Amino acid sequence: MDRITRVWVYLAETPLLWLALTVGVFWVAQQIYRNARGFALLNPVLVSIIVLVALLMLTDTPYHDYFDGAQFIHFLLGPATVALAVPLAGQAAELRRAWLPIAAALSAGSLTAIVSAMAVGWAVGLTPETLLSMLPKSVTTPIAMGVADEVGGLPSLTAVLVILTGITGAVIGIPLLRVLGLRDPLAKGFAMGVAAHGIGTARAFEHSERAGAFSGLGMGLNGALTAVLVPLLVWLLGF
C-alpha cells in the first residue's frame, strides 16, 4: 500500500496525469455504453463524471490541480463547437425549407426552459441569487455562466446546473422523443440541442449525423436567444 501511495504521489506531479485519466476513463465508459447497446443510464459522460469525481475524492485532489492537467480538453471545446457547423453545411437546403418551424421551435423551447426554471425555483422557495443561476441552465456552459454573472446569479452554480441538464437530456431525451412519436431526425436533433446543449448534441450524433447537425444548430441558436431573453425577463420582473 505504501508503494502504491508513493507511485501516486509521483504521478500526481505529472501535468498530463489527469488528461490521460480523463481520456482513459471516457474511452472505457464508451466501451461499456456500446456493449450495453446504448443503455441510457450508462451514458459515457455521466459515467466518466462519476468515476473522475470519485478519483478526486479518493486521492484528495483539488479541482484546481485536476483542471491544470486536463485543461487541454477544455481548450478543445471551442474548436469542437465551431466544427459543428461542418455537418450542418450539408443540410443547408433543408434548413432553408424548414426555417419557419425551426424558428417556432426555438422560441417555444427557449422560453419553456427559462420559464420552467423560474417556476420551479419560485415553487420551492429558492433565494433570488440561486433562482437567477438556474435561468440559463439549458445553454452551453460559457454562455450560461456569462448570462448568470450578468443578471446577478452564481456562475459556478450555473455551471453545475448546465452539466446536470445536459446529462439528463442525454439520458432521457431520445427515448422520450420516441415515446412522444417523433421520428424525424431534424426534430429530434433540434430538440436535443435546444434542451441539452453540447452533451445532448453528442447524444444526437449517435442517433444520426443529420440529427447531430440540427442539434448543433439548436444549441447555438438557443444560446444566442437565451442571452437576450434572460436579462430582458429579469429586467421586466424587476429582479
PDB file of C-alpha atoms in Angstrom:
ATOM      1  CA  MET A   1       0.000   0.000   0.000  1.00  0.00           C
ATOM      2  CA  ASP A   2       2.840   2.384   0.857  1.00  0.00           C
ATOM      3  CA  ARG A   3       4.428   1.677  -2.519  1.00  0.00           C
ATOM      4  CA  ILE A   4       1.180   2.475  -4.324  1.00  0.00           C
ATOM      5  CA  THR A   5       0.939   5.741  -2.383  1.00  0.00           C
ATOM      6  CA  ARG A   6       4.478   6.741  -3.395  1.00  0.00           C
ATOM      7  CA  VAL A   7       3.756   5.923  -7.046  1.00  0.00           C
ATOM      8  CA  TRP A   8       0.577   8.008  -6.932  1.00  0.00           C
ATOM      9  CA  VAL A   9       2.383  10.987  -5.376  1.00  0.00           C
ATOM     10  CA  TYR A  10       4.973  10.779  -8.150  1.00  0.00           C
ATOM     11  CA  LEU A  11       2.363  10.553 -10.901  1.00  0.00           C
ATOM     12  CA  ALA A  12       0.277  13.349  -9.412  1.00  0.00           C
ATOM     13  CA  GLU A  13       3.141  15.743 -10.115  1.00  0.00           C
ATOM     14  CA  THR A  14       2.999  14.881 -13.814  1.00  0.00           C
ATOM     15  CA  PRO A  15       0.999  17.552 -15.725  1.00  0.00           C
ATOM     16  CA  LEU A  16      -0.608  15.064 -18.118  1.00  0.00           C
ATOM     17  CA  LEU A  17      -1.807  12.622 -15.457  1.00  0.00           C
ATOM     18  CA  TRP A  18      -5.365  13.933 -15.258  1.00  0.00           C
ATOM     19  CA  LEU A  19      -5.563  14.445 -19.010  1.00  0.00           C
ATOM     20  CA  ALA A  20      -4.628  10.787 -19.540  1.00  0.00           C
ATOM     21  CA  LEU A  21      -7.036   9.643 -16.829  1.00  0.00           C
ATOM     22  CA  THR A  22      -9.891  11.705 -18.282  1.00  0.00           C
ATOM     23  CA  VAL A  23      -9.373  10.341 -21.783  1.00  0.00           C
ATOM     24  CA  GLY A  24      -8.893   6.795 -20.476  1.00  0.00           C
ATOM     25  CA  VAL A  25     -11.980   6.865 -18.258  1.00  0.00           C
ATOM     26  CA  PHE A  26     -14.121   8.269 -21.064  1.00  0.00           C
ATOM     27  CA  TRP A  27     -12.842   5.625 -23.511  1.00  0.00           C
ATOM     28  CA  VAL A  28     -13.705   2.834 -21.075  1.00  0.00           C
ATOM     29  CA  ALA A  29     -17.120   4.423 -20.425  1.00  0.00           C
ATOM     30  CA  GLN A  30     -17.776   4.494 -24.167  1.00  0.00           C
ATOM     31  CA  GLN A  31     -16.947   0.794 -24.500  1.00  0.00           C
ATOM     32  CA  ILE A  32     -19.310  -0.027 -21.644  1.00  0.00           C
ATOM     33  CA  TYR A  33     -22.026   2.114 -23.244  1.00  0.00           C
ATOM     34  CA  ARG A  34     -21.637   0.413 -26.622  1.00  0.00           C
ATOM     35  CA  ASN A  35     -21.563  -3.075 -25.131  1.00  0.00           C
ATOM     36  CA  ALA A  36     -24.753  -2.200 -23.246  1.00  0.00           C
ATOM     37  CA  ARG A  37     -26.314  -1.242 -26.617  1.00  0.00           C
ATOM     38  CA  GLY A  38     -26.740   2.395 -25.691  1.00  0.00           C
ATOM     39  CA  PHE A  39     -28.443   1.886 -22.322  1.00  0.00           C
ATOM     40  CA  ALA A  40     -29.349   5.465 -21.337  1.00  0.00           C
ATOM     41  CA  LEU A  41     -28.190   5.324 -17.704  1.00  0.00           C
ATOM     42  CA  LEU A  42     -24.712   4.255 -18.849  1.00  0.00           C
ATOM     43  CA  ASN A  43     -24.186   7.453 -20.821  1.00  0.00           C
ATOM     44  CA  PRO A  44     -20.382   7.832 -21.089  1.00  0.00           C
ATOM     45  CA  VAL A  45     -20.407  11.464 -19.912  1.00  0.00           C
ATOM     46  CA  LEU A  46     -22.385  10.542 -16.792  1.00  0.00           C
ATOM     47  CA  VAL A  47     -20.203   7.512 -16.027  1.00  0.00           C
ATOM     48  CA  SER A  48     -16.993   9.485 -16.606  1.00  0.00           C
ATOM     49  CA  ILE A  49     -18.067  12.282 -14.263  1.00  0.00           C
ATOM     50  CA  ILE A  50     -18.943   9.816 -11.503  1.00  0.00           C
ATOM     51  CA  VAL A  51     -15.624   7.951 -11.845  1.00  0.00           C
ATOM     52  CA  LEU A  52     -13.487  11.092 -12.041  1.00  0.00           C
ATOM     53  CA  VAL A  53     -15.217  12.737  -9.072  1.00  0.00           C
ATOM     54  CA  ALA A  54     -14.678   9.519  -7.095  1.00  0.00           C
ATOM     55  CA  LEU A  55     -10.973   9.549  -8.040  1.00  0.00           C
ATOM     56  CA  LEU A  56     -10.605  13.182  -6.991  1.00  0.00           C
ATOM     57  CA  MET A  57     -12.230  12.459  -3.643  1.00  0.00           C
ATOM     58  CA  LEU A  58     -10.252   9.265  -3.004  1.00  0.00           C
ATOM     59  CA  THR A  59      -6.952  10.957  -3.792  1.00  0.00           C
ATOM     60  CA  ASP A  60      -7.889  14.228  -2.059  1.00  0.00           C
ATOM     61  CA  THR A  61      -7.012  16.126  -5.240  1.00  0.00           C
ATOM     62  CA  PRO A  62      -8.288  19.734  -5.510  1.00  0.00           C
ATOM     63  CA  TYR A  63     -10.275  20.542  -8.623  1.00  0.00           C
ATOM     64  CA  HIS A  64      -7.722  23.241  -9.493  1.00  0.00           C
ATOM     65  CA  ASP A  65      -4.997  20.577  -9.748  1.00  0.00           C
ATOM     66  CA  TYR A  66      -7.239  18.405 -11.906  1.00  0.00           C
ATOM     67  CA  PHE A  67      -8.041  21.305 -14.235  1.00  0.00           C
ATOM     68  CA  ASP A  68      -4.370  22.228 -14.607  1.00  0.00           C
ATOM     69  CA  GLY A  69      -3.728  18.765 -16.018  1.00  0.00           C
ATOM     70  CA  ALA A  70      -6.889  18.374 -18.101  1.00  0.00           C
ATOM     71  CA  GLN A  71      -7.295  21.937 -19.386  1.00  0.00           C
ATOM     72  CA  PHE A  72      -6.289  20.903 -22.925  1.00  0.00           C
ATOM     73  CA  ILE A  73      -9.686  19.192 -23.186  1.00  0.00           C
ATOM     74  CA  HIS A  74     -11.302  22.443 -22.058  1.00  0.00           C
ATOM     75  CA  PHE A  75      -9.374  24.281 -24.784  1.00  0.00           C
ATOM     76  CA  LEU A  76     -10.714  21.884 -27.417  1.00  0.00           C
ATOM     77  CA  LEU A  77     -14.324  22.746 -26.540  1.00  0.00           C
ATOM     78  CA  GLY A  78     -14.078  25.909 -28.638  1.00  0.00           C
ATOM     79  CA  PRO A  79     -12.856  24.267 -31.880  1.00  0.00           C
ATOM     80  CA  ALA A  80     -15.253  21.344 -31.332  1.00  0.00           C
ATOM     81  CA  THR A  81     -18.208  23.720 -31.069  1.00  0.00           C
ATOM     82  CA  VAL A  82     -17.194  25.588 -34.221  1.00  0.00           C
ATOM     83  CA  ALA A  83     -16.729  22.266 -36.027  1.00  0.00           C
ATOM     84  CA  LEU A  84     -20.440  21.538 -35.554  1.00  0.00           C
ATOM     85  CA  ALA A  85     -21.004  23.893 -38.499  1.00  0.00           C
ATOM     86  CA  VAL A  86     -19.402  21.359 -40.868  1.00  0.00           C
ATOM     87  CA  PRO A  87     -22.185  18.717 -40.821  1.00  0.00           C
ATOM     88  CA  LEU A  88     -24.787  21.499 -40.737  1.00  0.00           C
ATOM     89  CA  ALA A  89     -23.441  22.902 -44.009  1.00  0.00           C
ATOM     90  CA  GLY A  90     -24.546  19.701 -45.718  1.00  0.00           C
ATOM     91  CA  GLN A  91     -28.095  20.340 -44.519  1.00  0.00           C
ATOM     92  CA  ALA A  92     -28.280  23.912 -45.835  1.00  0.00           C
ATOM     93  CA  ALA A  93     -31.060  23.205 -48.352  1.00  0.00           C
ATOM     94  CA  GLU A  94     -33.297  21.596 -45.743  1.00  0.00           C
ATOM     95  CA  LEU A  95     -32.501  24.387 -43.301  1.00  0.00           C
ATOM     96  CA  ARG A  96     -33.793  26.957 -45.791  1.00  0.00           C
ATOM     97  CA  ARG A  97     -37.010  24.977 -46.299  1.00  0.00           C
ATOM     98  CA  ALA A  98     -37.656  24.484 -42.585  1.00  0.00           C
ATOM     99  CA  TRP A  99     -36.677  27.911 -41.238  1.00  0.00           C
ATOM    100  CA  LEU A 100     -40.208  28.762 -40.027  1.00  0.00           C
ATOM    101  CA  PRO A 101     -40.823  25.616 -37.902  1.00  0.00           C
ATOM    102  CA  ILE A 102     -37.231  25.883 -36.635  1.00  0.00           C
ATOM    103  CA  ALA A 103     -37.838  29.477 -35.518  1.00  0.00           C
ATOM    104  CA  ALA A 104     -41.108  28.486 -33.824  1.00  0.00           C
ATOM    105  CA  ALA A 105     -39.498  25.503 -32.066  1.00  0.00           C
ATOM    106  CA  LEU A 106     -36.562  27.629 -30.939  1.00  0.00           C
ATOM    107  CA  SER A 107     -38.808  30.306 -29.446  1.00  0.00           C
ATOM    108  CA  ALA A 108     -41.005  27.754 -27.674  1.00  0.00           C
ATOM    109  CA  GLY A 109     -38.085  25.704 -26.397  1.00  0.00           C
ATOM    110  CA  SER A 110     -36.040  28.635 -25.154  1.00  0.00           C
ATOM    111  CA  LEU A 111     -38.962  30.272 -23.366  1.00  0.00           C
ATOM    112  CA  THR A 112     -40.073  26.969 -21.834  1.00  0.00           C
ATOM    113  CA  ALA A 113     -36.585  26.283 -20.448  1.00  0.00           C
ATOM    114  CA  ILE A 114     -36.345  29.723 -18.839  1.00  0.00           C
ATOM    115  CA  VAL A 115     -39.917  29.981 -17.534  1.00  0.00           C
ATOM    116  CA  SER A 116     -39.985  26.417 -16.183  1.00  0.00           C
ATOM    117  CA  ALA A 117     -36.738  27.031 -14.275  1.00  0.00           C
ATOM    118  CA  MET A 118     -38.200  30.207 -12.805  1.00  0.00           C
ATOM    119  CA  ALA A 119     -41.470  28.479 -11.876  1.00  0.00           C
ATOM    120  CA  VAL A 120     -39.683  25.587 -10.139  1.00  0.00           C
ATOM    121  CA  GLY A 121     -37.401  27.995  -8.297  1.00  0.00           C
ATOM    122  CA  TRP A 122     -40.318  30.054  -7.046  1.00  0.00           C
ATOM    123  CA  ALA A 123     -42.298  26.953  -6.083  1.00  0.00           C
ATOM    124  CA  VAL A 124     -39.536  25.579  -3.844  1.00  0.00           C
ATOM    125  CA  GLY A 125     -38.625  28.960  -2.382  1.00  0.00           C
ATOM    126  CA  LEU A 126     -35.125  29.439  -3.761  1.00  0.00           C
ATOM    127  CA  THR A 127     -33.233  32.605  -2.989  1.00  0.00           C
ATOM    128  CA  PRO A 128     -33.179  35.187  -5.810  1.00  0.00           C
ATOM    129  CA  GLU A 129     -29.460  34.565  -6.405  1.00  0.00           C
ATOM    130  CA  THR A 130     -29.978  30.804  -6.783  1.00  0.00           C
ATOM    131  CA  LEU A 131     -33.060  31.329  -8.930  1.00  0.00           C
ATOM    132  CA  LEU A 132     -31.165  33.625 -11.287  1.00  0.00           C
ATOM    133  CA  SER A 133     -28.427  30.999 -11.541  1.00  0.00           C
ATOM    134  CA  MET A 134     -30.984  28.475 -12.833  1.00  0.00           C
ATOM    135  CA  LEU A 135     -32.408  30.520 -15.686  1.00  0.00           C
ATOM    136  CA  PRO A 136     -29.718  29.840 -18.352  1.00  0.00           C
ATOM    137  CA  LYS A 137     -29.300  26.126 -17.437  1.00  0.00           C
ATOM    138  CA  SER A 138     -30.208  24.859 -20.924  1.00  0.00           C
ATOM    139  CA  VAL A 139     -27.433  26.580 -22.870  1.00  0.00           C
ATOM    140  CA  THR A 140     -23.782  25.696 -23.233  1.00  0.00           C
ATOM    141  CA  THR A 141     -21.598  26.421 -20.200  1.00  0.00           C
ATOM    142  CA  PRO A 142     -19.593  29.511 -21.338  1.00  0.00           C
ATOM    143  CA  ILE A 143     -22.759  31.361 -22.410  1.00  0.00           C
ATOM    144  CA  ALA A 144     -24.718  30.228 -19.337  1.00  0.00           C
ATOM    145  CA  MET A 145     -22.018  31.390 -16.933  1.00  0.00           C
ATOM    146  CA  GLY A 146     -21.758  34.753 -18.674  1.00  0.00           C
ATOM    147  CA  VAL A 147     -25.525  35.260 -18.568  1.00  0.00           C
ATOM    148  CA  ALA A 148     -25.716  34.235 -14.896  1.00  0.00           C
ATOM    149  CA  ASP A 149     -22.954  36.668 -13.980  1.00  0.00           C
ATOM    150  CA  GLU A 150     -24.682  39.462 -15.909  1.00  0.00           C
ATOM    151  CA  VAL A 151     -28.030  39.058 -14.123  1.00  0.00           C
ATOM    152  CA  GLY A 152     -26.619  38.526 -10.623  1.00  0.00           C
ATOM    153  CA  GLY A 153     -26.536  34.740 -10.385  1.00  0.00           C
ATOM    154  CA  LEU A 154     -23.699  32.444  -9.322  1.00  0.00           C
ATOM    155  CA  PRO A 155     -21.703  31.325 -12.394  1.00  0.00           C
ATOM    156  CA  SER A 156     -20.199  28.338 -10.554  1.00  0.00           C
ATOM    157  CA  LEU A 157     -23.668  27.069  -9.579  1.00  0.00           C
ATOM    158  CA  THR A 158     -24.894  27.692 -13.115  1.00  0.00           C
ATOM    159  CA  ALA A 159     -22.071  25.527 -14.493  1.00  0.00           C
ATOM    160  CA  VAL A 160     -23.169  22.615 -12.295  1.00  0.00           C
ATOM    161  CA  LEU A 161     -26.814  23.048 -13.336  1.00  0.00           C
ATOM    162  CA  VAL A 162     -25.836  23.171 -17.016  1.00  0.00           C
ATOM    163  CA  ILE A 163     -23.949  19.887 -16.730  1.00  0.00           C
ATOM    164  CA  LEU A 164     -26.838  18.234 -14.866  1.00  0.00           C
ATOM    165  CA  THR A 165     -29.286  19.492 -17.501  1.00  0.00           C
ATOM    166  CA  GLY A 166     -27.122  18.179 -20.340  1.00  0.00           C
ATOM    167  CA  ILE A 167     -26.674  14.759 -18.752  1.00  0.00           C
ATOM    168  CA  THR A 168     -30.396  14.465 -18.002  1.00  0.00           C
ATOM    169  CA  GLY A 169     -31.246  15.397 -21.586  1.00  0.00           C
ATOM    170  CA  ALA A 170     -28.697  12.953 -22.986  1.00  0.00           C
ATOM    171  CA  VAL A 171     -30.067  10.139 -20.814  1.00  0.00           C
ATOM    172  CA  ILE A 172     -33.808  10.598 -21.330  1.00  0.00           C
ATOM    173  CA  GLY A 173     -34.038  12.808 -24.435  1.00  0.00           C
ATOM    174  CA  ILE A 174     -34.045  10.326 -27.332  1.00  0.00           C
ATOM    175  CA  PRO A 175     -36.163   7.663 -25.512  1.00  0.00           C
ATOM    176  CA  LEU A 176     -38.684  10.357 -24.501  1.00  0.00           C
ATOM    177  CA  LEU A 177     -38.909  11.706 -28.053  1.00  0.00           C
ATOM    178  CA  ARG A 178     -39.547   8.159 -29.304  1.00  0.00           C
ATOM    179  CA  VAL A 179     -42.363   7.724 -26.789  1.00  0.00           C
ATOM    180  CA  LEU A 180     -43.849  11.020 -27.978  1.00  0.00           C
ATOM    181  CA  GLY A 181     -43.852   9.671 -31.532  1.00  0.00           C
ATOM    182  CA  LEU A 182     -41.155  11.890 -33.040  1.00  0.00           C
ATOM    183  CA  ARG A 183     -39.372  10.093 -35.867  1.00  0.00           C
ATOM    184  CA  ASP A 184     -37.843  12.928 -37.914  1.00  0.00           C
ATOM    185  CA  PRO A 185     -34.091  13.261 -37.170  1.00  0.00           C
ATOM    186  CA  LEU A 186     -34.348  17.019 -37.741  1.00  0.00           C
ATOM    187  CA  ALA A 187     -36.956  17.409 -34.997  1.00  0.00           C
ATOM    188  CA  LYS A 188     -35.183  15.031 -32.633  1.00  0.00           C
ATOM    189  CA  GLY A 189     -31.806  16.668 -33.100  1.00  0.00           C
ATOM    190  CA  PHE A 190     -33.055  20.239 -32.822  1.00  0.00           C
ATOM    191  CA  ALA A 191     -34.974  19.400 -29.635  1.00  0.00           C
ATOM    192  CA  MET A 192     -31.878  17.800 -28.096  1.00  0.00           C
ATOM    193  CA  GLY A 193     -29.717  20.823 -28.909  1.00  0.00           C
ATOM    194  CA  VAL A 194     -32.188  23.345 -27.514  1.00  0.00           C
ATOM    195  CA  ALA A 195     -32.873  21.364 -24.332  1.00  0.00           C
ATOM    196  CA  ALA A 196     -29.495  19.759 -23.569  1.00  0.00           C
ATOM    197  CA  HIS A 197     -26.815  21.846 -25.374  1.00  0.00           C
ATOM    198  CA  GLY A 198     -23.461  20.163 -26.122  1.00  0.00           C
ATOM    199  CA  ILE A 199     -23.979  16.927 -24.185  1.00  0.00           C
ATOM    200  CA  GLY A 200     -27.336  16.440 -25.882  1.00  0.00           C
ATOM    201  CA  THR A 201     -25.720  17.202 -29.244  1.00  0.00           C
ATOM    202  CA  ALA A 202     -23.152  14.459 -28.703  1.00  0.00           C
ATOM    203  CA  ARG A 203     -26.020  12.057 -27.999  1.00  0.00           C
ATOM    204  CA  ALA A 204     -27.861  13.267 -31.123  1.00  0.00           C
ATOM    205  CA  PHE A 205     -24.818  12.467 -33.292  1.00  0.00           C
ATOM    206  CA  GLU A 206     -25.030   8.887 -32.021  1.00  0.00           C
ATOM    207  CA  HIS A 207     -28.546   8.797 -33.420  1.00  0.00           C
ATOM    208  CA  SER A 208     -27.549  10.132 -36.868  1.00  0.00           C
ATOM    209  CA  GLU A 209     -25.369  12.793 -38.488  1.00  0.00           C
ATOM    210  CA  ARG A 210     -28.482  14.687 -39.587  1.00  0.00           C
ATOM    211  CA  ALA A 211     -29.831  14.778 -36.030  1.00  0.00           C
ATOM    212  CA  GLY A 212     -26.430  15.885 -34.742  1.00  0.00           C
ATOM    213  CA  ALA A 213     -26.192  18.692 -37.291  1.00  0.00           C
ATOM    214  CA  PHE A 214     -29.544  20.172 -36.307  1.00  0.00           C
ATOM    215  CA  SER A 215     -28.782  19.629 -32.629  1.00  0.00           C
ATOM    216  CA  GLY A 216     -25.693  21.797 -33.055  1.00  0.00           C
ATOM    217  CA  LEU A 217     -27.863  24.424 -34.724  1.00  0.00           C
ATOM    218  CA  GLY A 218     -30.360  24.286 -31.866  1.00  0.00           C
ATOM    219  CA  MET A 219     -27.598  24.606 -29.285  1.00  0.00           C
ATOM    220  CA  GLY A 220     -26.097  27.674 -30.960  1.00  0.00           C
ATOM    221  CA  LEU A 221     -29.370  29.472 -31.608  1.00  0.00           C
ATOM    222  CA  ASN A 222     -30.693  28.753 -28.132  1.00  0.00           C
ATOM    223  CA  GLY A 223     -27.513  30.125 -26.601  1.00  0.00           C
ATOM    224  CA  ALA A 224     -27.892  33.386 -28.536  1.00  0.00           C
ATOM    225  CA  LEU A 225     -31.612  33.733 -27.801  1.00  0.00           C
ATOM    226  CA  THR A 226     -31.241  32.900 -24.097  1.00  0.00           C
ATOM    227  CA  ALA A 227     -28.507  35.517 -23.751  1.00  0.00           C
ATOM    228  CA  VAL A 228     -31.123  38.067 -24.848  1.00  0.00           C
ATOM    229  CA  LEU A 229     -34.239  36.685 -23.148  1.00  0.00           C
ATOM    230  CA  VAL A 230     -32.882  36.084 -19.631  1.00  0.00           C
ATOM    231  CA  PRO A 231     -31.641  39.660 -18.987  1.00  0.00           C
ATOM    232  CA  LEU A 232     -34.837  41.014 -20.581  1.00  0.00           C
ATOM    233  CA  LEU A 233     -37.062  38.841 -18.378  1.00  0.00           C
ATOM    234  CA  VAL A 234     -35.077  39.706 -15.254  1.00  0.00           C
ATOM    235  CA  TRP A 235     -35.437  43.403 -16.067  1.00  0.00           C
ATOM    236  CA  LEU A 236     -39.180  43.097 -16.717  1.00  0.00           C
ATOM    237  CA  LEU A 237     -39.744  41.263 -13.424  1.00  0.00           C
ATOM    238  CA  GLY A 238     -37.652  43.780 -11.518  1.00  0.00           C
ATOM    239  CA  PHE A 239     -35.059  41.430 -10.003  1.00  0.00           C
TER     240      PHE A 239
END
